[in-house]
mmCIF file of C-alpha atoms in Angstrom:
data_model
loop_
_atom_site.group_PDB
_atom_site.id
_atom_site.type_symbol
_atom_site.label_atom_id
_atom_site.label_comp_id
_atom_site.label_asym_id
_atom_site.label_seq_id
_atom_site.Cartn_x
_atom_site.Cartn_y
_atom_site.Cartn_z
ATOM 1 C CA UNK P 1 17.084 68.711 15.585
ATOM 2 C CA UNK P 2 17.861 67.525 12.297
ATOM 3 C CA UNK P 3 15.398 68.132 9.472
ATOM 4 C CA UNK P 4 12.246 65.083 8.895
ATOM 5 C CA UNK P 5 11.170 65.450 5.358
ATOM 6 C CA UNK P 6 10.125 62.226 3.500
ATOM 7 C CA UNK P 7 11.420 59.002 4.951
ATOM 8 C CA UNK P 8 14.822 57.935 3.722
ATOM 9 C CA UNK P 9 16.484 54.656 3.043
ATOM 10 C CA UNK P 10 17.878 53.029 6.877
ATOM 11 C CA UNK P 11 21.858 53.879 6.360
ATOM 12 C CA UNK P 12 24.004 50.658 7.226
ATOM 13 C CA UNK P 13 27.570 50.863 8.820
ATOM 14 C CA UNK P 14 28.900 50.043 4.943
ATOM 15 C CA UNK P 15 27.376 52.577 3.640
ATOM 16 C CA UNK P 16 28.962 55.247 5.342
ATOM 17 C CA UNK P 17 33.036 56.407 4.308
ATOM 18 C CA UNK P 18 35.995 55.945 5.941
ATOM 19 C CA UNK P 19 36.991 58.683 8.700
ATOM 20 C CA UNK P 20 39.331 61.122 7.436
ATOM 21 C CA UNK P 21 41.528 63.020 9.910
ATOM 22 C CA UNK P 22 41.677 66.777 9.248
ATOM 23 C CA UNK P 23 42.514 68.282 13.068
ATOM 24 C CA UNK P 24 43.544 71.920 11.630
ATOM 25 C CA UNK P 25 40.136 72.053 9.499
ATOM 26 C CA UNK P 26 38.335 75.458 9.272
ATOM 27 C CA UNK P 27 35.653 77.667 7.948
ATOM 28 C CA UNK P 28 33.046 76.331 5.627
ATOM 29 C CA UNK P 29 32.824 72.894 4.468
ATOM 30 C CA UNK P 30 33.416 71.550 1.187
ATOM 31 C CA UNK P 31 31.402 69.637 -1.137
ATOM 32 C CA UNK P 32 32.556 66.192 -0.101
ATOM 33 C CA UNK P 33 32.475 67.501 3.442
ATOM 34 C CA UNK P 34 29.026 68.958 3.461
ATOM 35 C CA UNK P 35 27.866 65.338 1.839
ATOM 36 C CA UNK P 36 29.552 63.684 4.494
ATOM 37 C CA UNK P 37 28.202 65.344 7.273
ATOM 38 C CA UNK P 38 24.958 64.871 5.747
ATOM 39 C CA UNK P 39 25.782 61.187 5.980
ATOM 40 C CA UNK P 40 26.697 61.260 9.268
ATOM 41 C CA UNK P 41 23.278 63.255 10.913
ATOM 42 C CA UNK P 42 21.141 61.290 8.528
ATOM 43 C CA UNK P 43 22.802 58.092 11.062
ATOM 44 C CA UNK P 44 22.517 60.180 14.139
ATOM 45 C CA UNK P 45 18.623 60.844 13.546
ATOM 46 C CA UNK P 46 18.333 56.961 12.732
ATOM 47 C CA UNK P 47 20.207 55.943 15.799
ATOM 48 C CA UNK P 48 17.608 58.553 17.713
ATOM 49 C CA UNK P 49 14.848 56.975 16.679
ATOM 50 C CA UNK P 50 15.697 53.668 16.822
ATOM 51 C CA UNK P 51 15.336 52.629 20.135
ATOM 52 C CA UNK P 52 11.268 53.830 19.568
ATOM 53 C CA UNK P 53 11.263 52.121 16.430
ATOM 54 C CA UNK P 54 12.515 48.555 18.307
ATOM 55 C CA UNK P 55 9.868 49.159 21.538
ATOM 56 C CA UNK P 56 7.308 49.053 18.860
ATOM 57 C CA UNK P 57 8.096 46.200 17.481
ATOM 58 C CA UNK P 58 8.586 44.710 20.496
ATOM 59 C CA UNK P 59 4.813 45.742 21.494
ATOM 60 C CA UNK P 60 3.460 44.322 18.582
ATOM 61 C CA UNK P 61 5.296 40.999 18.999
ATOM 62 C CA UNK P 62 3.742 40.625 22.512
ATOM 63 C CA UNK P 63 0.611 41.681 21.713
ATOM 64 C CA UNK P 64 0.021 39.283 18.891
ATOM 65 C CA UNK P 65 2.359 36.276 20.540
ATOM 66 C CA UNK P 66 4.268 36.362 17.520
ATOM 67 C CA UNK P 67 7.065 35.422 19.810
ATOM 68 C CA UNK P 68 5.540 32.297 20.448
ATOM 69 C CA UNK P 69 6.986 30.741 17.057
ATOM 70 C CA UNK P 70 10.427 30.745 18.489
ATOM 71 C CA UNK P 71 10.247 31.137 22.205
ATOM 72 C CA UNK P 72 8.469 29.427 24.660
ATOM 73 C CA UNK P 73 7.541 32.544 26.981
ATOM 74 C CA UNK P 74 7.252 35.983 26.604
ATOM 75 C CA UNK P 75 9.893 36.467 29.152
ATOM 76 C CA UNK P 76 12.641 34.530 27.736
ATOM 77 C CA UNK P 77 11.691 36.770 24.542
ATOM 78 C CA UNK P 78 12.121 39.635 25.837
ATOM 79 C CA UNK P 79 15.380 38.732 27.541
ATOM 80 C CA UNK P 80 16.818 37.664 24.913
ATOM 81 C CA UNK P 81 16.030 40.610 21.958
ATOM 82 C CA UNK P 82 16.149 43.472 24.300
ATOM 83 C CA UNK P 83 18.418 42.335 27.002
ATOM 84 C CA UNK P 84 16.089 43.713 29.746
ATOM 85 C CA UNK P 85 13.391 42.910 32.212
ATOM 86 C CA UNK P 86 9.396 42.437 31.800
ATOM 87 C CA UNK P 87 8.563 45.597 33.068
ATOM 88 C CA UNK P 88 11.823 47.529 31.600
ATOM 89 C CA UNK P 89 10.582 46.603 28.583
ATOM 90 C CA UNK P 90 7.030 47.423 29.192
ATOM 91 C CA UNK P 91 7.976 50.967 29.920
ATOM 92 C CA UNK P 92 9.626 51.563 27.015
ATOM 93 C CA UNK P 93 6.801 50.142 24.728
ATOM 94 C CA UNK P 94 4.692 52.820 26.872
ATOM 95 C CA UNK P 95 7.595 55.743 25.862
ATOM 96 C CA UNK P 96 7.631 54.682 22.007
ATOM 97 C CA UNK P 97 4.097 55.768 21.960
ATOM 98 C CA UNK P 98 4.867 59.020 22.677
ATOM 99 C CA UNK P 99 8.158 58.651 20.551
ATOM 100 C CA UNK P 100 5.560 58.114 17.594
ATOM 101 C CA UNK P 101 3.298 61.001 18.615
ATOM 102 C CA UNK P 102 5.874 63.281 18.504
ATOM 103 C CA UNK P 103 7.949 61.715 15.404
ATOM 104 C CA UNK P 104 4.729 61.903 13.183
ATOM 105 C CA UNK P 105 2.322 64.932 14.716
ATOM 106 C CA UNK P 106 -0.719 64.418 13.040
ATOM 107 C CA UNK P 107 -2.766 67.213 11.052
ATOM 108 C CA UNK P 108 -5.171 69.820 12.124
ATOM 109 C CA UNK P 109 -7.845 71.216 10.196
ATOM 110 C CA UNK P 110 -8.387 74.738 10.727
ATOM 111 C CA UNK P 111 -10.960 77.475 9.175
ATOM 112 C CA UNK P 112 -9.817 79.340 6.223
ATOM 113 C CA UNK P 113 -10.409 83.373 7.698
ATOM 114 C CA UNK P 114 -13.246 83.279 4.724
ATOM 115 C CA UNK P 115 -15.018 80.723 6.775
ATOM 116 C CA UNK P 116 -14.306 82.096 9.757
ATOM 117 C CA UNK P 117 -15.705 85.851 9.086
ATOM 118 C CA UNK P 118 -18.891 84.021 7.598
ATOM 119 C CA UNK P 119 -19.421 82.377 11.316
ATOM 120 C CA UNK P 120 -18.908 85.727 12.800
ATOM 121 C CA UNK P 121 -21.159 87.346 10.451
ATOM 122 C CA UNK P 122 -25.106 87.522 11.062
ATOM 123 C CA UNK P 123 -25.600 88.139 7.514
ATOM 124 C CA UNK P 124 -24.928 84.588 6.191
ATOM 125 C CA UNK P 125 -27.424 82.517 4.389
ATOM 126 C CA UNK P 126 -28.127 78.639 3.847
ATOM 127 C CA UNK P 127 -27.695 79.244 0.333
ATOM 128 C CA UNK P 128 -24.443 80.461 0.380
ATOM 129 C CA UNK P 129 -21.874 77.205 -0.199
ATOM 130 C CA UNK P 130 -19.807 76.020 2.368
ATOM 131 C CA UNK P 131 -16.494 76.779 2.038
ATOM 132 C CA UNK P 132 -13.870 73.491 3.402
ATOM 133 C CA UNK P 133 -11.696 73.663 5.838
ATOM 134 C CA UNK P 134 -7.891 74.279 4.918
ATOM 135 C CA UNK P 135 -5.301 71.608 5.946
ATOM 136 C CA UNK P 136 -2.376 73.451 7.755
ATOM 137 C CA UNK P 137 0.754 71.529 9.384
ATOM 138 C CA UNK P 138 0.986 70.765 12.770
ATOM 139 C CA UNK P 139 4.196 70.875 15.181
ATOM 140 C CA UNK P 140 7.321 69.892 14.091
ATOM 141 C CA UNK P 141 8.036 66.351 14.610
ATOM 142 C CA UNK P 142 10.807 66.165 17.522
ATOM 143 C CA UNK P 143 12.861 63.305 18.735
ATOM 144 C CA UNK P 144 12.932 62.482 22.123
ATOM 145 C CA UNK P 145 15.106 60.125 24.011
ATOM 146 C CA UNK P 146 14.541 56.378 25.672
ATOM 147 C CA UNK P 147 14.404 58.107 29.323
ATOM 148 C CA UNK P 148 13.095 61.619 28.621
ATOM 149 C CA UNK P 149 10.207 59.337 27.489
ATOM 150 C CA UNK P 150 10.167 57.552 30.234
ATOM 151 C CA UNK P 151 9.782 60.398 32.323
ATOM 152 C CA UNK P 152 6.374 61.495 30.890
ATOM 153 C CA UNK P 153 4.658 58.255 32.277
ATOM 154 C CA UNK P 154 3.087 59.868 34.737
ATOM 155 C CA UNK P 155 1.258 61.955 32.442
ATOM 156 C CA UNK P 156 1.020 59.339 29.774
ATOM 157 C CA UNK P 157 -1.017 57.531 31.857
ATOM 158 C CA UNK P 158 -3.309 60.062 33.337
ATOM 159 C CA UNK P 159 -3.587 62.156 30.350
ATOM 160 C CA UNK P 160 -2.848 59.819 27.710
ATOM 161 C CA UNK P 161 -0.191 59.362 24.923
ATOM 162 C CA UNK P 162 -0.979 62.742 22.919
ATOM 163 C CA UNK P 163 -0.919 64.559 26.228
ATOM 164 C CA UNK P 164 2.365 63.284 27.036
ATOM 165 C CA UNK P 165 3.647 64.422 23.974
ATOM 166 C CA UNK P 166 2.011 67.833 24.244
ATOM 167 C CA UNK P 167 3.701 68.506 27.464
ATOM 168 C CA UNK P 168 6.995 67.361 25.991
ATOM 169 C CA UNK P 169 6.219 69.908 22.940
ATOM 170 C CA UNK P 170 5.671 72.670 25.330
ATOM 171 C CA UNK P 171 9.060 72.019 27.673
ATOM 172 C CA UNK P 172 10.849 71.847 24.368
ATOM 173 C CA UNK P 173 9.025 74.932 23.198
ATOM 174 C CA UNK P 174 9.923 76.846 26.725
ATOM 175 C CA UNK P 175 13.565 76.098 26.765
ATOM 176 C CA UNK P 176 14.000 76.728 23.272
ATOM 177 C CA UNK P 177 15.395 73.333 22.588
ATOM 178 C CA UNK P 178 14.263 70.459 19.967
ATOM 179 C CA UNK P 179 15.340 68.013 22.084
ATOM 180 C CA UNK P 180 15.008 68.114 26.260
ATOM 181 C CA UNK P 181 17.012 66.322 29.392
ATOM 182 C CA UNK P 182 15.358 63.764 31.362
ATOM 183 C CA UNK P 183 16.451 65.869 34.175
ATOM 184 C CA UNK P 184 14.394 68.824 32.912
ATOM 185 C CA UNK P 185 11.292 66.818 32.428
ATOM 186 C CA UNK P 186 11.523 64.961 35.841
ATOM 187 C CA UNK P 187 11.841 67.606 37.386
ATOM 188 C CA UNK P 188 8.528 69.259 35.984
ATOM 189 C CA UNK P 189 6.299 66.250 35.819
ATOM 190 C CA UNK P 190 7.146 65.557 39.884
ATOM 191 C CA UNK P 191 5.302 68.720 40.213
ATOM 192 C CA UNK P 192 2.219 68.107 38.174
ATOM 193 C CA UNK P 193 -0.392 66.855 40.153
ATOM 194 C CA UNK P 194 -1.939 62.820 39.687
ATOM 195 C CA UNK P 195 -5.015 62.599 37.935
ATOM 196 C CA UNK P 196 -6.574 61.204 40.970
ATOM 197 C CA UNK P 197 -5.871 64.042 43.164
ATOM 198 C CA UNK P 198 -6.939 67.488 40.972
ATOM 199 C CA UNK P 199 -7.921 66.355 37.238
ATOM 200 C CA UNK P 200 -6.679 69.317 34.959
ATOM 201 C CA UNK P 201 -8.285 70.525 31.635
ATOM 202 C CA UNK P 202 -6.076 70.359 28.675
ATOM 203 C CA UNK P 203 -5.437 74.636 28.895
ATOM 204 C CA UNK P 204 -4.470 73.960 32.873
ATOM 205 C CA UNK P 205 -1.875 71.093 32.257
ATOM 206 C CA UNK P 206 -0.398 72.928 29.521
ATOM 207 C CA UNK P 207 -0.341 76.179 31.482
ATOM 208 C CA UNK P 208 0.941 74.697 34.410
ATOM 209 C CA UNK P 209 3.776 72.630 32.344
ATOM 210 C CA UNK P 210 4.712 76.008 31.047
ATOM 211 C CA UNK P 211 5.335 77.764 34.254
ATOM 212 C CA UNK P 212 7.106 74.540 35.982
ATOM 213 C CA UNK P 213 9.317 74.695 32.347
ATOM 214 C CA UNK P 214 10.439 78.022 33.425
ATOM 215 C CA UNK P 215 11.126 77.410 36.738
ATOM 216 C CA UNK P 216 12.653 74.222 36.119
ATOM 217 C CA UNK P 217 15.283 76.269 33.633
ATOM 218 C CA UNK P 218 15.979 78.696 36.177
ATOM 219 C CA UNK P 219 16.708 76.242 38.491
ATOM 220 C CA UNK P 220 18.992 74.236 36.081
ATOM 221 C CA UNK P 221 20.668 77.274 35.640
ATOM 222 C CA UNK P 222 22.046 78.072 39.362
ATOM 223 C CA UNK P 223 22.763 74.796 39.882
ATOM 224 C CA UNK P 224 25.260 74.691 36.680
ATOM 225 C CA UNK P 225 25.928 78.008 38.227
ATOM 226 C CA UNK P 226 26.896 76.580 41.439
ATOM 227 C CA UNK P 227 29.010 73.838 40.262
ATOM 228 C CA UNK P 228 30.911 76.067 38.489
ATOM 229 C CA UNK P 229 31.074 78.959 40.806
ATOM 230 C CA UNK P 230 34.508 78.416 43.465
ATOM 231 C CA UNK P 231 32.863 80.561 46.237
ATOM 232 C CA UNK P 232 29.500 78.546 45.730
ATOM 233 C CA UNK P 233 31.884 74.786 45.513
ATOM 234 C CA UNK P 234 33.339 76.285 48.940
ATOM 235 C CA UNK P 235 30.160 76.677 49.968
ATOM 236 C CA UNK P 236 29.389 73.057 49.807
ATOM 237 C CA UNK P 237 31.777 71.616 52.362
ATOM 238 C CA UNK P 238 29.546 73.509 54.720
ATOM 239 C CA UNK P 239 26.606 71.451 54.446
ATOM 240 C CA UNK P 240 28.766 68.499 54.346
ATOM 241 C CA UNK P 241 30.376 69.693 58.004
ATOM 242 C CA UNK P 242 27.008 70.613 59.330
ATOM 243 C CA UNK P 243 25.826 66.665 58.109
ATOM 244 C CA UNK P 244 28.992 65.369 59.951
ATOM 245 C CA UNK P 245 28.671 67.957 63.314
ATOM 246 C CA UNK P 246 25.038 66.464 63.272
ATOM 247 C CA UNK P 247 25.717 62.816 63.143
ATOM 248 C CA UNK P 248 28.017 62.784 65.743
ATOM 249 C CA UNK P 249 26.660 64.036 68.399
ATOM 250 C CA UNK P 250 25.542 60.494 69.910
ATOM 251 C CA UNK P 251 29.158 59.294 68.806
ATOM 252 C CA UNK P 252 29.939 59.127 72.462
ATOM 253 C CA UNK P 253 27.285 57.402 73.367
ATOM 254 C CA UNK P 254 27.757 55.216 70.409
ATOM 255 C CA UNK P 255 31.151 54.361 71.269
ATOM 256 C CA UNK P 256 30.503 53.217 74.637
ATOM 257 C CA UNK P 257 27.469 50.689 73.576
ATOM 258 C CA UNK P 258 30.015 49.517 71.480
ATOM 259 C CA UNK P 259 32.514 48.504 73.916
ATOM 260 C CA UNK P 260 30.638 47.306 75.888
ATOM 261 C CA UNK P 261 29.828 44.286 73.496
ATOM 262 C CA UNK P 262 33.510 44.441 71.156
ATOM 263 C CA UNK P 263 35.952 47.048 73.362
ATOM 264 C CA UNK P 264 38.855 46.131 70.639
ATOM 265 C CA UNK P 265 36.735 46.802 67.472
ATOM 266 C CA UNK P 266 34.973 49.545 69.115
ATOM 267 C CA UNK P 267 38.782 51.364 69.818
ATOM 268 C CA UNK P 268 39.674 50.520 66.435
ATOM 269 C CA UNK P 269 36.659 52.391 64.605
ATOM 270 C CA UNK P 270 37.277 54.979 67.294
ATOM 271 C CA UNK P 271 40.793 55.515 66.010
ATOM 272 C CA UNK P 272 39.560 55.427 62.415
ATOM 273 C CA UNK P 273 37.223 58.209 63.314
ATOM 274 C CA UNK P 274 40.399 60.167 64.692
ATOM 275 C CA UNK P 275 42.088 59.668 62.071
ATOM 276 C CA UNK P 276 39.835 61.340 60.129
ATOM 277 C CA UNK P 277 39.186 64.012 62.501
ATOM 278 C CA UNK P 278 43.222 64.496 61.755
ATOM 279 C CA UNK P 279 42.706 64.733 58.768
ATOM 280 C CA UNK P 280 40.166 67.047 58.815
ATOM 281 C CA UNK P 281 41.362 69.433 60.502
ATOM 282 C CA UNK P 282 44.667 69.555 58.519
ATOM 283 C CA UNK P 283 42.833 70.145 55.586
ATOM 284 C CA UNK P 284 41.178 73.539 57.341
ATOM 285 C CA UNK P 285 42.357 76.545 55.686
ATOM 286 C CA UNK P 286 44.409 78.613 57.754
ATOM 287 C CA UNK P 287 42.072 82.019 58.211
#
């Protein structure tokens, strides 16, 4: 992820240069390079965050019926600065939040060891002053996308917004990436349990996120494996066989229900299905 220091100035399409071609460039950039590309992640980081930025927006619009001094329903509003449904829109008002929470982590105040050792200590008086707590950073801020958002409803709303962002913090922390699929978080939130159904403490989600991260990664892993692998892509007409050997064992049956309503259409899917067969069969390697 690209560096978040203090806000900067929202780059417009003029204020960016001209492409220059330079196919054979190499090795370290130079001055007017290394300011371009500055240029150009500065936009990339703007274009990630926009789409939190607009849901927001959007939110407060609705909330306050600001739309109502142009439009003359929220719907027609909605359709016609986002482009998208009621409840499309609704879900990414609920994502920006944890966009925001995860854009702008807030600060924790933590113990100086001083203060700490006095706690521990039986030998501390009333008289002593008390010493105030230091202000330390929290997480990096991280950018998530429109759908990787998304994904965390499910937690969002059974854990809340700083939950949500919390379990995105620890996938992202897990696979060693700053920003993470919407693959890789669907795949771990199906597994949490509801709310309804087992209510986990704030240590058990986060555990439990953790070990479904890392299992989730593994997972990822075979399957780019697979798709890569040419014994495991051979592999795959198997299943796809075994599907076909299974659906067709009624095809006899099939065919003559079939004729006896249409005989002519009947023949004619039966000689598509031939055809195929054919086909098929042809294609067999010759072991």
């Amino acid at each position: 992820m690209f560096a978040q220091g203090r806000p900067q100035p929202m780059l417009r399409a003029e204020d960016l240069p001209d492409p220059i071609d330079a196919p054979e460039a190499q090795g370290p950039l130079s001055s007017d390079e290394a300011e371009r590309w500055e240029l150009c992640k500065r936009s990339f980081e703007q274009f990630q965050q926009a789409w939190w930025v607009a849901a927001k927006a959007l939110d407060i619009s609705l909330r306050g019926r600001l739309w109502r001094a142009e439009y003359d329903t929220a719907e027609a509003f909605i359709g016609d600065v986002a482009g998208m449904s009621t409840s499309n829109a609704y879900r990414q008002i609920a994502g920006a939040e944890v966009a925001a929470v995860l854009a702008s982590p807030p600060k924790f105040e933590l113990e100086s060891n001083d203060l700490s050792r006095m706690r521990d200590s039986a030998e501390v008086r009333d008289s002593e002053p008390e010493q105030k707590p230091e202000s330390e950073p929290g997480p990096e801020p991280l950018v998530i996308s429109q759908r990787a958002a998304e994904a965390l409803t499910r937690v969002q709303k059974d854990y809340g917004a700083e939950a949500a962002a919390d379990t995105y913090r620890t996938v992202a922390e897990v696979t060693g990436k700053d920003k993470v699929s919407q693959k890789t978080i669907t795949g771990i939130v199906q597994q949490l349990p509801r709310k309804e159904d087992r209510e986990l403490s704030e240590d058990e989600l986060k555990e439990r996120v953790r070990t479904l991260a890392a299992e989730q990664i593994e997972k990822e892993a075979a399957e780019k494996k697979a798709a890569t692998d040419p014994v495991e892509v051979f592999r795959k007409y198997v299943a796809v066989v075994e599907a076909f050997a299974e659906k067709t064992g009624g095809m006899s049956a099939a065919y003559e229900k079939a004729a006896g309503v249409d005989k002519a259409k009947a023949d004619e899917i039966a000689k598509q299905v031939r055809d195929h067969m054919a086909r098929a069969a042809d294609n067999f390697p010759d072991v």
